[in-house]
mmCIF file of C-alpha atoms in Angstrom:
data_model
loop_
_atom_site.group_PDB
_atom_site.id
_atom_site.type_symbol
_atom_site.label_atom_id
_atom_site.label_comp_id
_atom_site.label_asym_id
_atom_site.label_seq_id
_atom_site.Cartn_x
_atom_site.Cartn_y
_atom_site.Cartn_z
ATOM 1 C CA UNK A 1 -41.487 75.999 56.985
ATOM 2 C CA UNK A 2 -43.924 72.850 56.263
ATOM 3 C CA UNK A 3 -43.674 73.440 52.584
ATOM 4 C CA UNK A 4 -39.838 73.360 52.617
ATOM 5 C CA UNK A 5 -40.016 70.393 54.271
ATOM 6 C CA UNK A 6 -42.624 68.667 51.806
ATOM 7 C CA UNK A 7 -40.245 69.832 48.766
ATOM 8 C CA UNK A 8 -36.931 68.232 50.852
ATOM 9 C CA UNK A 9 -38.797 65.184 51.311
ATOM 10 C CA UNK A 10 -39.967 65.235 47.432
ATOM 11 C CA UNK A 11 -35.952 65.999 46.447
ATOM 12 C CA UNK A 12 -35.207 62.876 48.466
ATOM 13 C CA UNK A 13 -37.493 60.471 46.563
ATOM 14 C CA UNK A 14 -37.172 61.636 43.435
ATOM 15 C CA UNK A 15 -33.232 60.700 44.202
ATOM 16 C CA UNK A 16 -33.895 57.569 45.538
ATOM 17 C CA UNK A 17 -36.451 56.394 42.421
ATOM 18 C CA UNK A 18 -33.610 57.748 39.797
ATOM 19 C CA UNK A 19 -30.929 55.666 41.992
ATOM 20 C CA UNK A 20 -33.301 52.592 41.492
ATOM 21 C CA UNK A 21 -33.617 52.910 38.283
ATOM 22 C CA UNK A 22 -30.244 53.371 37.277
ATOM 23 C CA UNK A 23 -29.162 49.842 39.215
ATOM 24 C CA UNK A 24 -31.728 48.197 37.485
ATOM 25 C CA UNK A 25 -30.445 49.646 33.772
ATOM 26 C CA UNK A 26 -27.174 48.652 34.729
ATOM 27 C CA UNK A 27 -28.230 44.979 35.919
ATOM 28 C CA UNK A 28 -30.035 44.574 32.661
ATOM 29 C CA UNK A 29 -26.516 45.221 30.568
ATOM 30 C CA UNK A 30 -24.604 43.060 32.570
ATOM 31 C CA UNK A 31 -27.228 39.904 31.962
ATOM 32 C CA UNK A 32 -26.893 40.637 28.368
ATOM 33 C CA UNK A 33 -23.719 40.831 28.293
ATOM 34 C CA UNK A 34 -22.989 37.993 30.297
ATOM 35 C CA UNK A 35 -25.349 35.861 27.719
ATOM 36 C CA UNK A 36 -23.300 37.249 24.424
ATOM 37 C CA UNK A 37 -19.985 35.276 26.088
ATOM 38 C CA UNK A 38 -21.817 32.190 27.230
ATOM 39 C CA UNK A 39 -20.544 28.449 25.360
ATOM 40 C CA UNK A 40 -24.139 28.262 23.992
ATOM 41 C CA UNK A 41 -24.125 32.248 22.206
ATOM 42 C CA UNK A 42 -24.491 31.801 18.279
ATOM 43 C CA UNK A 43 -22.165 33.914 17.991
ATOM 44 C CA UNK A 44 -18.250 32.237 18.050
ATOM 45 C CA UNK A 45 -16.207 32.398 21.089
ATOM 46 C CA UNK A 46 -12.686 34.136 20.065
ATOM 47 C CA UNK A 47 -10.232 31.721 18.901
ATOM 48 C CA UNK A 48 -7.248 32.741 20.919
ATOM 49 C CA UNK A 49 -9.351 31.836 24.174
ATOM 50 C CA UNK A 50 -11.720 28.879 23.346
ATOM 51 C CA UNK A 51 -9.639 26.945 20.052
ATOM 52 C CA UNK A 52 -7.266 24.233 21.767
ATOM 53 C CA UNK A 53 -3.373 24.253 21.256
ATOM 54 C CA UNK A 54 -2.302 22.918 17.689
ATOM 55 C CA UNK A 55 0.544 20.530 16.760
ATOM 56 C CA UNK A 56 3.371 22.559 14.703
ATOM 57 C CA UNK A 57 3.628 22.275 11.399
ATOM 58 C CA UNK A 58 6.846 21.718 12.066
ATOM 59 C CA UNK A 59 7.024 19.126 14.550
ATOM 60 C CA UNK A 60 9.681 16.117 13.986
ATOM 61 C CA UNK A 61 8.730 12.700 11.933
ATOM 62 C CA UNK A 62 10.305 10.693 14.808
ATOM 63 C CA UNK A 63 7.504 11.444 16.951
ATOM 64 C CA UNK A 64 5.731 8.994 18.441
ATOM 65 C CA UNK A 65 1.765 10.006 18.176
ATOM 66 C CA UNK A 66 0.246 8.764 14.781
ATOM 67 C CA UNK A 67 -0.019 12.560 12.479
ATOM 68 C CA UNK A 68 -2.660 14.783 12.293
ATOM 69 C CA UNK A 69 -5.311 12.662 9.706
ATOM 70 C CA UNK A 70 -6.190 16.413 8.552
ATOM 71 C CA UNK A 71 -1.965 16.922 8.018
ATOM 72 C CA UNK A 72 -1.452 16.302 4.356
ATOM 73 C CA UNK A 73 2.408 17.031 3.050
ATOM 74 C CA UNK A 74 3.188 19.822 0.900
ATOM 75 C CA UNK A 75 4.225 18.924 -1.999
ATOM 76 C CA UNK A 76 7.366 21.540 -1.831
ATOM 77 C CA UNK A 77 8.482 19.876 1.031
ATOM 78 C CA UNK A 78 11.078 16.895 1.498
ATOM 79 C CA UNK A 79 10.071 13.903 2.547
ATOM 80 C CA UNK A 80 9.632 12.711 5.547
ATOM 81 C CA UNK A 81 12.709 10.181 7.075
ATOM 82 C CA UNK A 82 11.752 6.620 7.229
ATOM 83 C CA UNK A 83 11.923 5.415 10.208
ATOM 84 C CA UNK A 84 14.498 2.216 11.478
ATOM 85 C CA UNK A 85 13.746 -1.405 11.298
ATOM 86 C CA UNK A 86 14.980 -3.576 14.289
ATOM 87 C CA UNK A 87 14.394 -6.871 12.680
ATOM 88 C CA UNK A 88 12.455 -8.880 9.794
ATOM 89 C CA UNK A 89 9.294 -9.633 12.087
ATOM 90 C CA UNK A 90 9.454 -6.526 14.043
ATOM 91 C CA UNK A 91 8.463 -4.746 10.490
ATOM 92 C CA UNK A 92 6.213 -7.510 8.909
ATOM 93 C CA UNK A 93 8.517 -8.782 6.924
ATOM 94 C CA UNK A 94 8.118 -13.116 7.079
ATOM 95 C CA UNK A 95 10.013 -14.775 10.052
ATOM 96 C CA UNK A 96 9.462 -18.412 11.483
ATOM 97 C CA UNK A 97 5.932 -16.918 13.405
ATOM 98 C CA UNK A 98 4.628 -16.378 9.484
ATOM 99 C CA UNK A 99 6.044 -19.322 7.965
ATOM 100 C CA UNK A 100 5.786 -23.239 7.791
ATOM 101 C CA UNK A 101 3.422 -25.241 8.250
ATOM 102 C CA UNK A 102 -0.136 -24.615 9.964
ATOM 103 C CA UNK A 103 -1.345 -28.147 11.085
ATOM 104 C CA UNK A 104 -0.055 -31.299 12.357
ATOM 105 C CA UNK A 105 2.111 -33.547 10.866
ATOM 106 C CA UNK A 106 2.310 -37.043 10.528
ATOM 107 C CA UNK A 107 5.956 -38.616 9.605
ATOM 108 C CA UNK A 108 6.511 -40.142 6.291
ATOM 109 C CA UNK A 109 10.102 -41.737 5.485
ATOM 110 C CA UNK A 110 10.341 -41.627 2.016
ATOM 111 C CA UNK A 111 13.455 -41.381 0.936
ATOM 112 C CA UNK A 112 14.053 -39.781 -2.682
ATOM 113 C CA UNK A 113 10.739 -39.822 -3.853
ATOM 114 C CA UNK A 114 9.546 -39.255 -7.319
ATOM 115 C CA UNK A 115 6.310 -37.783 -7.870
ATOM 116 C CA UNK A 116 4.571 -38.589 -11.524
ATOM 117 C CA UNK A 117 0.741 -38.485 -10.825
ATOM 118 C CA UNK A 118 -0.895 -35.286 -12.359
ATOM 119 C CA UNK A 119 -2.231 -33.369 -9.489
ATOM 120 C CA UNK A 120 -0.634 -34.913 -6.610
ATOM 121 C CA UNK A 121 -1.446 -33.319 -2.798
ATOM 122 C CA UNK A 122 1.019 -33.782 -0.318
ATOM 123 C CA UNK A 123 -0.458 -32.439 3.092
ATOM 124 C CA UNK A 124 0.471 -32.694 6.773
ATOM 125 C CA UNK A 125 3.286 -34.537 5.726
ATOM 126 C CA UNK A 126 6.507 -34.397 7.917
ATOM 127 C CA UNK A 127 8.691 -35.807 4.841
ATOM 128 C CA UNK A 128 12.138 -37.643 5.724
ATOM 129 C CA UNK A 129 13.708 -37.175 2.639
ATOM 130 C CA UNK A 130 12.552 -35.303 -0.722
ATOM 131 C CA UNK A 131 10.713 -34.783 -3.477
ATOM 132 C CA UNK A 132 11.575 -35.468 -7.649
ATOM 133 C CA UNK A 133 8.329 -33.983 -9.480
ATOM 134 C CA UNK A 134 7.716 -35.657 -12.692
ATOM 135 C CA UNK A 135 4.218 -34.303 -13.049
ATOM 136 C CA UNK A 136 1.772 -31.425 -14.156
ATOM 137 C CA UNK A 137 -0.047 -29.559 -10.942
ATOM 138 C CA UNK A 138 1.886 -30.988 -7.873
ATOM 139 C CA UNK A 139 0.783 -29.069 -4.850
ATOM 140 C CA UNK A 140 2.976 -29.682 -1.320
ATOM 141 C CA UNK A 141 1.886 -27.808 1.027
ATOM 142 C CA UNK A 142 1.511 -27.421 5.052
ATOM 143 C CA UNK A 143 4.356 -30.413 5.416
ATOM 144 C CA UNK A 144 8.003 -30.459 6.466
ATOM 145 C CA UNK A 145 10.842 -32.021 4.767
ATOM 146 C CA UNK A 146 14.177 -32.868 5.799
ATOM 147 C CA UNK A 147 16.661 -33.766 2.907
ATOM 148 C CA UNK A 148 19.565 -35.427 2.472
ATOM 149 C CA UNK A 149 19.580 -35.201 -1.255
ATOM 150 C CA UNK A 150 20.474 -32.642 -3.447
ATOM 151 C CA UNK A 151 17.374 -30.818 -2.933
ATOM 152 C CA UNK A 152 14.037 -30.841 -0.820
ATOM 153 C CA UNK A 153 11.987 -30.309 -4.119
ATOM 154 C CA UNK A 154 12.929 -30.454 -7.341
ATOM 155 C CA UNK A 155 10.655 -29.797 -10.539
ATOM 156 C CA UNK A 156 12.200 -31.749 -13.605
ATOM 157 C CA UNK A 157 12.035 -30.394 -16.742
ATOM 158 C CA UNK A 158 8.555 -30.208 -19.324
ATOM 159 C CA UNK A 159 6.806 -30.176 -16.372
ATOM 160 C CA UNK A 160 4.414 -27.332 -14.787
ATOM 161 C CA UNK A 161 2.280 -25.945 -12.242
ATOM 162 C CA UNK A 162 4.234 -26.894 -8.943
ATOM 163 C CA UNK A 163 3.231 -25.284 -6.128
ATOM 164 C CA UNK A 164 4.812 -25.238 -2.379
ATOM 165 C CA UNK A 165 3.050 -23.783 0.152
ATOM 166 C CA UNK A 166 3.289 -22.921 4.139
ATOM 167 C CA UNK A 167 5.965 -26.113 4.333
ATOM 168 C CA UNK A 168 8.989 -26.245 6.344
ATOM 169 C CA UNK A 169 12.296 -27.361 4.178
ATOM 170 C CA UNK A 170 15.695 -27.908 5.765
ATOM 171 C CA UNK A 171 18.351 -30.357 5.424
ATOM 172 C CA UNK A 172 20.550 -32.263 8.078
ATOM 173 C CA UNK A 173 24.244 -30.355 8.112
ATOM 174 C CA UNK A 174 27.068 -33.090 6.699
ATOM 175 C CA UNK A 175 24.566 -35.458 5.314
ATOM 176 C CA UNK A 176 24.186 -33.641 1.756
ATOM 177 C CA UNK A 177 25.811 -35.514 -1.252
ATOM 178 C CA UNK A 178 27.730 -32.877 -2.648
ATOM 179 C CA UNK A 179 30.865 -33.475 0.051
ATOM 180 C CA UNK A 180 28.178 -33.426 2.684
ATOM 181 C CA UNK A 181 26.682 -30.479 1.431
ATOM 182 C CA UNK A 182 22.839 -29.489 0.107
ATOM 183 C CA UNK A 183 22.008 -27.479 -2.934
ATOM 184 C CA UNK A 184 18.770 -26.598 -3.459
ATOM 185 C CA UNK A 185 15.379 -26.161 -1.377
ATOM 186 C CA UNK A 186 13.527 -25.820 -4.046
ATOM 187 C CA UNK A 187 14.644 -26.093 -7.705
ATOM 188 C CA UNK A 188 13.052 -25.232 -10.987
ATOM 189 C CA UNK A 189 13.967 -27.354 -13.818
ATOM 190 C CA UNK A 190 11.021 -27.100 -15.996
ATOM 191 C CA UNK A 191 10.259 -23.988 -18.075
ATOM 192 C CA UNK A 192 7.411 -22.700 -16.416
ATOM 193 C CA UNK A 193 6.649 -20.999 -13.718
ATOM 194 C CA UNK A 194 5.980 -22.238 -9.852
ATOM 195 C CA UNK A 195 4.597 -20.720 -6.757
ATOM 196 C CA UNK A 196 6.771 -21.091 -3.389
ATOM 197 C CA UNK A 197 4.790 -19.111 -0.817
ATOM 198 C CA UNK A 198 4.498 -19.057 3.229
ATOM 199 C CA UNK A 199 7.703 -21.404 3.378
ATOM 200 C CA UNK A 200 10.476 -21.454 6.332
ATOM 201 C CA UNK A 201 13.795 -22.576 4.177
ATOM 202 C CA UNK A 202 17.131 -23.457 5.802
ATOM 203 C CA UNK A 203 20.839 -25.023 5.776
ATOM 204 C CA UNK A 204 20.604 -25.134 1.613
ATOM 205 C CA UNK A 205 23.480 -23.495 0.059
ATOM 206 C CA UNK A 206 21.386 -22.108 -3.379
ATOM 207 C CA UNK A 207 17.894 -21.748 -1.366
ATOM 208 C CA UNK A 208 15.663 -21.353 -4.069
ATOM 209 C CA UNK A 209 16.946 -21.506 -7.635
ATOM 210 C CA UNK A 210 14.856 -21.103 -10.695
ATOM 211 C CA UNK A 211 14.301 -18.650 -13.696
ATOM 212 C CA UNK A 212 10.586 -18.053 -13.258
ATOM 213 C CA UNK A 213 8.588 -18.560 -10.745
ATOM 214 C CA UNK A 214 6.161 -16.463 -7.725
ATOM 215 C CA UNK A 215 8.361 -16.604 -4.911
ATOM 216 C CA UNK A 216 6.502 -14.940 -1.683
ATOM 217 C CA UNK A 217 5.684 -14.468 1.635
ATOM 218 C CA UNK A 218 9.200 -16.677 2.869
ATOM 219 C CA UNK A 219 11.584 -17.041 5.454
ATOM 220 C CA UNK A 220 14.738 -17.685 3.923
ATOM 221 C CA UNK A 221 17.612 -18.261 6.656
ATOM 222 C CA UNK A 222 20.622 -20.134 8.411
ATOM 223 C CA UNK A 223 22.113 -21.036 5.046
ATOM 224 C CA UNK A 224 25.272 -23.054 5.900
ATOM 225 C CA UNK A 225 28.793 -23.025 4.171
ATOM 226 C CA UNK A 226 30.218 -26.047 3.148
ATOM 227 C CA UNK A 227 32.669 -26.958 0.643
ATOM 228 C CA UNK A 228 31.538 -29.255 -2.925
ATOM 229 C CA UNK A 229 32.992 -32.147 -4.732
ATOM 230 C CA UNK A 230 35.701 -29.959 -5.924
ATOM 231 C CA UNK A 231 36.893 -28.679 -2.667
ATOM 232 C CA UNK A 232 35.975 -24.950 -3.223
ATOM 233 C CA UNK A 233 33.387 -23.532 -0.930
ATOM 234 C CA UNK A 234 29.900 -23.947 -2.288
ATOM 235 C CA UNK A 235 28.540 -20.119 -3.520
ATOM 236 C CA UNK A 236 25.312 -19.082 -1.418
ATOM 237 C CA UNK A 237 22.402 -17.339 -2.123
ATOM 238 C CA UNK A 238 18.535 -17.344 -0.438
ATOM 239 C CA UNK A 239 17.460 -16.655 -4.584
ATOM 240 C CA UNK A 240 19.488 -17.632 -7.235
ATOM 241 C CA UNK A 241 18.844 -17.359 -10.947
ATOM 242 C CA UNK A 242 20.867 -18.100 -14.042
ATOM 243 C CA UNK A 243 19.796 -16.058 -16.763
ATOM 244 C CA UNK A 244 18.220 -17.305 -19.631
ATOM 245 C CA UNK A 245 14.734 -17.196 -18.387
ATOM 246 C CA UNK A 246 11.622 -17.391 -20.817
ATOM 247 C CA UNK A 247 9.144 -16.068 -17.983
ATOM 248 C CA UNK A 248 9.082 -13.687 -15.050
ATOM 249 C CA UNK A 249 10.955 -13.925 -12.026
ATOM 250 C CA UNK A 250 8.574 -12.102 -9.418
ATOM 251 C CA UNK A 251 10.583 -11.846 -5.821
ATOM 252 C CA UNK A 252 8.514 -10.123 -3.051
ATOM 253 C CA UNK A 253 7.665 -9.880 0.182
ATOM 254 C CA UNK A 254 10.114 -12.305 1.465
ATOM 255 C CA UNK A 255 12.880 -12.136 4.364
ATOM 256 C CA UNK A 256 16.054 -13.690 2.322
ATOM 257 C CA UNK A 257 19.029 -13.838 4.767
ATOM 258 C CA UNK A 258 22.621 -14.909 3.640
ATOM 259 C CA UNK A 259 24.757 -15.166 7.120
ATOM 260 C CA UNK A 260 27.403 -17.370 5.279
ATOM 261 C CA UNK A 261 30.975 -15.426 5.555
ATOM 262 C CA UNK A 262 32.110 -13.962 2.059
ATOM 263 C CA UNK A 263 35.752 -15.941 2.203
ATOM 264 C CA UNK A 264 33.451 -19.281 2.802
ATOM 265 C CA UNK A 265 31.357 -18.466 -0.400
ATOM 266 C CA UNK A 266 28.450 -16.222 0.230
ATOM 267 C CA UNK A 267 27.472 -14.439 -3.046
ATOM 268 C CA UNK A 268 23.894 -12.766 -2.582
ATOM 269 C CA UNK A 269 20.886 -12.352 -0.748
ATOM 270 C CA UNK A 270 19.435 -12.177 -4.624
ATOM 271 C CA UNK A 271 21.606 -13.331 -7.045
ATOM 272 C CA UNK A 272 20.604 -12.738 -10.411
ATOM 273 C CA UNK A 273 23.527 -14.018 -12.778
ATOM 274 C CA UNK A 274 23.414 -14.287 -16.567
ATOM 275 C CA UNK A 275 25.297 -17.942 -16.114
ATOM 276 C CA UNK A 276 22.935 -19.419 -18.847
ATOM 277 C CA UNK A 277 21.629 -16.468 -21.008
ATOM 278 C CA UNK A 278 20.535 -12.717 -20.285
ATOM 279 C CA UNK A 279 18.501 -11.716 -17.186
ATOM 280 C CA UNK A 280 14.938 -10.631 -18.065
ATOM 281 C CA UNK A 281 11.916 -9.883 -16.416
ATOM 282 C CA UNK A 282 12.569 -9.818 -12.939
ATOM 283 C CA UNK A 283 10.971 -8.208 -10.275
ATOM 284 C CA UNK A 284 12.036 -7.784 -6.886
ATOM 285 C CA UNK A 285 10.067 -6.044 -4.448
ATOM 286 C CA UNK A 286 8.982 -5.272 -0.965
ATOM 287 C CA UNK A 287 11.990 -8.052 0.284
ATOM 288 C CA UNK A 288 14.274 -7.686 3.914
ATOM 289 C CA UNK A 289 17.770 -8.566 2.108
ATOM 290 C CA UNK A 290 21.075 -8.986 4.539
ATOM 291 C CA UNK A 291 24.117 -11.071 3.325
ATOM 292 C CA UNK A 292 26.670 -12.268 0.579
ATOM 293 C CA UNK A 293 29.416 -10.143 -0.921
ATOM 294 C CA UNK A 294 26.699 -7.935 -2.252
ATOM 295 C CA UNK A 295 22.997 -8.339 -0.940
ATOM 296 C CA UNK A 296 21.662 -8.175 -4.512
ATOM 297 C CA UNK A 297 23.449 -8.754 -8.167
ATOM 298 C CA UNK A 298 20.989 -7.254 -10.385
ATOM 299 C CA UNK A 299 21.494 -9.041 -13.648
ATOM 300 C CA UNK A 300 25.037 -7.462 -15.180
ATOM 301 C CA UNK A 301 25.034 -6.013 -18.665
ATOM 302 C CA UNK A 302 22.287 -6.728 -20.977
ATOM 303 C CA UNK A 303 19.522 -7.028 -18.314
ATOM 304 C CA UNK A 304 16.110 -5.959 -19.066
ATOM 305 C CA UNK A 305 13.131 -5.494 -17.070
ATOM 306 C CA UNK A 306 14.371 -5.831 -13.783
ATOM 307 C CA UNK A 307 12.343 -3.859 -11.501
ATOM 308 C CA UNK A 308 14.532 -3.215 -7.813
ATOM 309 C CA UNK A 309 11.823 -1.625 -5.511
ATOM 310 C CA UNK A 310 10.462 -1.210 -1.926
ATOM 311 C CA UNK A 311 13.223 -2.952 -0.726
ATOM 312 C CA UNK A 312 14.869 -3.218 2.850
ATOM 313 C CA UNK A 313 18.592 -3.431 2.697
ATOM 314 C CA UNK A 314 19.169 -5.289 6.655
ATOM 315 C CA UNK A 315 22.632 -3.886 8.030
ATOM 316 C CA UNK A 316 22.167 -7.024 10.594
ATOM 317 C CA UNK A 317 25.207 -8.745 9.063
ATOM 318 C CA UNK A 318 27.149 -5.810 7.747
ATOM 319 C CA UNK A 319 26.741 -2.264 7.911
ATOM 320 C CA UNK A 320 26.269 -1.929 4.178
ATOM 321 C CA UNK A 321 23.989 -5.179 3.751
ATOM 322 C CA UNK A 322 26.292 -6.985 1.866
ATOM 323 C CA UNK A 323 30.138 -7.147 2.854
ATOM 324 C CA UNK A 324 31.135 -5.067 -0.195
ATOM 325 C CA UNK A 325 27.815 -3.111 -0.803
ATOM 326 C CA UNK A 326 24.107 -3.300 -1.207
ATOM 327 C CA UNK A 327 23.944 -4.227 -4.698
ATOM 328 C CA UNK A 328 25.937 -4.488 -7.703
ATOM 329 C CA UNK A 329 25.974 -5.578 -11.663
ATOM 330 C CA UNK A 330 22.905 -2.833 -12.144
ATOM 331 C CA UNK A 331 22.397 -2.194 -15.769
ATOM 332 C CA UNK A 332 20.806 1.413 -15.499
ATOM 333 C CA UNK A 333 20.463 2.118 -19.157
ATOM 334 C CA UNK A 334 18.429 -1.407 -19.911
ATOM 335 C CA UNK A 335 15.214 -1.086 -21.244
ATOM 336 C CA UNK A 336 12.662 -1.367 -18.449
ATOM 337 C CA UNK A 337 15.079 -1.589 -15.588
ATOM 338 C CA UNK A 338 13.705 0.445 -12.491
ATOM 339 C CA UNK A 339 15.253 1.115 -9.101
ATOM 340 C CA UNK A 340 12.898 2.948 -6.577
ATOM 341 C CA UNK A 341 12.259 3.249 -3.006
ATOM 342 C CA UNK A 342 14.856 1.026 -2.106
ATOM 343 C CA UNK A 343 16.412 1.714 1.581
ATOM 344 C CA UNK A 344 18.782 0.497 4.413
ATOM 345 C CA UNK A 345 16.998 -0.990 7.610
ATOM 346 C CA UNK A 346 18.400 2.666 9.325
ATOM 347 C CA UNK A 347 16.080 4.645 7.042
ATOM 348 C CA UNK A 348 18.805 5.891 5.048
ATOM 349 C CA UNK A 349 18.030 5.524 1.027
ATOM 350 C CA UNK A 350 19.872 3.413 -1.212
ATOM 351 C CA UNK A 351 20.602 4.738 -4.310
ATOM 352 C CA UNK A 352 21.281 2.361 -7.132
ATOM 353 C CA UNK A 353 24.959 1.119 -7.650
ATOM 354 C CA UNK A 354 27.304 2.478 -10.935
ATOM 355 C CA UNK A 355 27.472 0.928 -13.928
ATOM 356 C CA UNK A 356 29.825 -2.511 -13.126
#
């Protein structure tokens, strides 16, 4: 009886031993594999439970949030729609925040003054009347002038190297002599080119008129109708050139506005018009144009190397920019002419006009 006791009790903790030893083997596989899933294993967590959400490929262009800088387009794929501009400032294009002049001015009355030093610097000058430049290198810059004359600078001809910069030029409505009226902001009579650049222009009926020149960075605006010594309403346009031209014409990154109603004369944001001779070598680019019958006349037949691009057509004044249409008198088949990546202020694109 003893001994079947002694082999009951050695049954018993032979049991209990095996049951320790099995809780410990399975307490060892679950710290292992509790270590395999940690953040820190070497080995990579599974992507559908660790990776974070991803942006469709598919999502819309109107969205607000800047794209993915990993994203690049396929090259299959249509472009993406640009999106709206509000207004000229609103998408960096020049308004009266960019333009004008940057310091203070002190007030010269000068009447119709003619300018024949070499060289001349005219700064911080708030200029009651204008300027006749009958010299090499004139430089006007960070002034205001207020015509009653004809223009508020005008470069005479044989004459070069006029520059007007970051200056104010208007005119006072009624006071003009042409019936009242004003002509030109800036006019270039000479046969060189001249930089206008950083300027707030208004009231003149033919802004700024010239076959060459660098015209940048300005604020055309507020042109106002009036009618010449003939009695016909005075044509309007921020740019205006006459054909002819012996240099290049480079029009870009300005905000040229033409409000003027059509049956009181307006013509063109950009009027290029082979008045004098054949337009040549013209570029206009990167410009906010709104106004005239058409926003831009591109030359007419026998143009040549008149490059239309980057351009913002404004529907602020009319829903196709200009009363009639964006542009017109586009010579597609003339050597070097290029139209590309022009568009309306809604995004849409504006494809360049037939043959006229």
């Amino acid at each position: 009886m003893t001994q079947h006791r002694r082999r009951l009790t050695a049954w018993l903790l032979a049991g209990v031993v095996l049951a320790v030893v099995l809780t410990l083997y399975q307490a060892d596989r679950t710290a292992v594999s509790e270590h395999t899933a940690a953040p820190g294993a070497t080995e990579p967590a599974t992507p559908t439970t660790t990776a974070p959400p991803q942006p469709s490929a598919s999502a819309s262009p109107t969205t607000s949030g800047p794209p993915s800088p990993t994203a690049s387009p396929s090259g299959s794929e249509p472009p993406p729609t640009t999106p709206a501009c509000t207004s000229p400032g609103t998408c960096g294009f020049p308004d009266a925040s960019t333009t004008g002049p940057r310091t203070a001015l002190e007030r010269h009355d000068i009447g119709n003054m003619s300018v024949k030093q070499d060289g001349t610097v005219i700064k911080g000058w708030d200029i009651h009347g204008s300027l006749d430049i009958y010299a090499n290198d004139v430089t006007v810059i960070d002034s205001r002038i207020t015509s009653t004359n004809w223009w508020g600078v005008n470069l005479r001809p044989g004459y070069s190297g006029l520059k007007v910069l970051h200056t104010t030029i208007t005119a006072v409505v009624g006071k003009g002599p042409d019936n009242g009226g004003v002509n030109y902001a800036v006019s270039n009579m000479g046969g060189s080119s001249i930089e206008v650049g950083w300027c707030d222009i208004s009231v003149f009926g033919n802004a700024l008129s010239m076959g060459q020149g660098d015209l940048h960075d300005n604020y055309v605006h507020d042109i106002v109708a009036f009618r010449n010594q003939g009695g016909e309403w005075q044509h309007t346009d921020a740019v205006i050139s006459g054909g002819g031209n012996k240099g290049r014409l480079t029009i870009r990154r300005n905000t040229l506005l033409n409000s003027t109603a059509v049956d009181k004369g307006a013509t063109a944001a950009v009027g290029l018009f082979a008045d004098t001779g054949v337009v040549s070598s013209v570029v206009v680019d990167g410009n906010w144009l709104a106004g005239g019958a058409y926003a831009l006349y591109g030359g007419g037949p026998g143009a040549t190397g008149i490059q239309v691009t980057n351009n913002v057509f404004s529907t602020q004044y009319h829903p196709a920019a200009g009363a009639y249409g964006a542009a017109t008198a586009w010579n597609a088949a003339g050597a070097g002419n290029v139209w590309k990546g022009n568009r309306m202020s809604d995004g849409r694109p504006v494809e360049p006009p037939p043959a006229s």
